[in-house]
Short mmCIF file of C-alpha atoms in Angstrom, two decimals:
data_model
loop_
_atom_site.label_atom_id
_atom_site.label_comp_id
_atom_site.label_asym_id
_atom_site.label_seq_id
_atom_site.Cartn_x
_atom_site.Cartn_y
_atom_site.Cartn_z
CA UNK A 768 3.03 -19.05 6.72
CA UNK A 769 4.34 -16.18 8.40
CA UNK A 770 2.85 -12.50 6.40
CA UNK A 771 3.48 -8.76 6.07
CA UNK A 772 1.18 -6.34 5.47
CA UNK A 773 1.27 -3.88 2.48
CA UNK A 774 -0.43 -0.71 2.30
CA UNK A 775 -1.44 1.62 -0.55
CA UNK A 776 -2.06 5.69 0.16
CA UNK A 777 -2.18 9.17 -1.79
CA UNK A 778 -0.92 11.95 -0.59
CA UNK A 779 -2.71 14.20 -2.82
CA UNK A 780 0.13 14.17 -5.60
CA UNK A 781 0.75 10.68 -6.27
CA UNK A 782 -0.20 7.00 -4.99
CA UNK A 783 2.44 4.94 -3.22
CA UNK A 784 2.36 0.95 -2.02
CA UNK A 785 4.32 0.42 0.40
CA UNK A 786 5.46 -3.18 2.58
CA UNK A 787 5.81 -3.10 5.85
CA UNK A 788 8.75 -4.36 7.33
CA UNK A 789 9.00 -3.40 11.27
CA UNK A 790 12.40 -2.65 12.50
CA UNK A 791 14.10 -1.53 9.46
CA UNK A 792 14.00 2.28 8.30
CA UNK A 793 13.59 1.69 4.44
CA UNK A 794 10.63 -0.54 3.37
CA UNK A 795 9.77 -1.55 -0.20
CA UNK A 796 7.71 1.15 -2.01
CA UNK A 797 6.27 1.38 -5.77
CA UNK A 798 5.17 5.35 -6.58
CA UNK A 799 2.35 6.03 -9.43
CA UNK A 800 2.63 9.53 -10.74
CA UNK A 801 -0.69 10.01 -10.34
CA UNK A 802 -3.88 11.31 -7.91
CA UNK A 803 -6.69 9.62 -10.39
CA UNK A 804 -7.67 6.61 -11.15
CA UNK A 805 -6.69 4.53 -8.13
CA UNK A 806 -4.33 1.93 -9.07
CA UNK A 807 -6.14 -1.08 -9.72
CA UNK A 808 -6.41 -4.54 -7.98
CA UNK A 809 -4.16 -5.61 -10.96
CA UNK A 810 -1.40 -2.63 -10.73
CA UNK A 811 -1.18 -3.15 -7.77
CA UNK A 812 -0.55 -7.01 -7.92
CA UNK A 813 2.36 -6.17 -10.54
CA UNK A 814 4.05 -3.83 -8.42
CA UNK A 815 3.91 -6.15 -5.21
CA UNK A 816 5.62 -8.32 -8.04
CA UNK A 817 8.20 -5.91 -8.80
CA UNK A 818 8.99 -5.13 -5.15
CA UNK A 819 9.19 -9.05 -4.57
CA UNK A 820 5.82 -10.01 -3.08
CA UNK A 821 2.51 -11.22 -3.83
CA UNK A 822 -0.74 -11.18 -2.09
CA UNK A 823 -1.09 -13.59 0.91
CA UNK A 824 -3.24 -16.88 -0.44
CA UNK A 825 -6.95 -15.39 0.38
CA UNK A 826 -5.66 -12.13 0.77
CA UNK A 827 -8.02 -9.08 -0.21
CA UNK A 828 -7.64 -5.34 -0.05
CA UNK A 829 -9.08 -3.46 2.57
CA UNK A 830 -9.80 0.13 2.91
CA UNK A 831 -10.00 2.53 5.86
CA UNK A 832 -9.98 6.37 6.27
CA UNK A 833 -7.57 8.88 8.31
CA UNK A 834 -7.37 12.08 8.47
CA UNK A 835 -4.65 15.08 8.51
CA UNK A 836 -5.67 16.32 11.99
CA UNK A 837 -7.93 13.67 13.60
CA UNK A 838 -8.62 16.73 15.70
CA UNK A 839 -10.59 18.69 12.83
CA UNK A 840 -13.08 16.72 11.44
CA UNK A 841 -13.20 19.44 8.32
CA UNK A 842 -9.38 18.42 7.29
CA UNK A 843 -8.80 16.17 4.10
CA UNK A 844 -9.75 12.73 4.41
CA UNK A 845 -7.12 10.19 3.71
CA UNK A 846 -7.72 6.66 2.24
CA UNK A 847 -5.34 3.27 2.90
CA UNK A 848 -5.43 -0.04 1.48
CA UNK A 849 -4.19 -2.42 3.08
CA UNK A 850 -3.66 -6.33 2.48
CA UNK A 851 -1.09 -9.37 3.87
CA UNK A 852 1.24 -10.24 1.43
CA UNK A 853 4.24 -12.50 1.45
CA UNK A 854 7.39 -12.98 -0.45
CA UNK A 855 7.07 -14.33 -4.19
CA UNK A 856 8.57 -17.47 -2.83
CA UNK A 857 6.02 -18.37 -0.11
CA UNK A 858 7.34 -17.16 2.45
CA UNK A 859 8.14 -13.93 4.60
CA UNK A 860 10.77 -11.50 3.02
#
């Protein structure tokens, strides 16, 4: 089973989920108007459903931190989830 990875960030104003699909210039994203809460395990899972996906079978969020300038360790910190997912019918999209 071949997967994609999707990935969930804020940049300040609202939080967007996003799959990544190398080699095209549009990818499926989902937007929440918001900064607070984070979109839940279970938002999230309906708006991979809306886009078309699902979560990969043992699939679990992950988080890691970036930052603005990686050169300025005072500059916002960024957080991204990220998790496989494949298409709603099994497969790849």
């Amino acid at each position: 089973m071949r997967t994609l990875t999707a990935q969930m960030s804020s940049d300040g104003i609202a939080w967007r989920l996003y799959v990544v699909l190398y080699g095209e210039t549009e990818w499926p994203t989902f937007r929440w108007e918001r900064t607070r809460p984070v979109p839940t395990v279970a938002e999230r899972r309906r708006a991979l459903a809306a886009l078309g996906y699902e979560l990969a079978p043992g699939a679990v969020w992950s988080w890691t931190e970036d930052s603005r300038d990686p050169d300025d360790d005072a500059s916002p910190v960024l957080l991204i989830a990220a998790a496989a997912v494949r298409d709603r019918d099994g497969g790849a999209a």
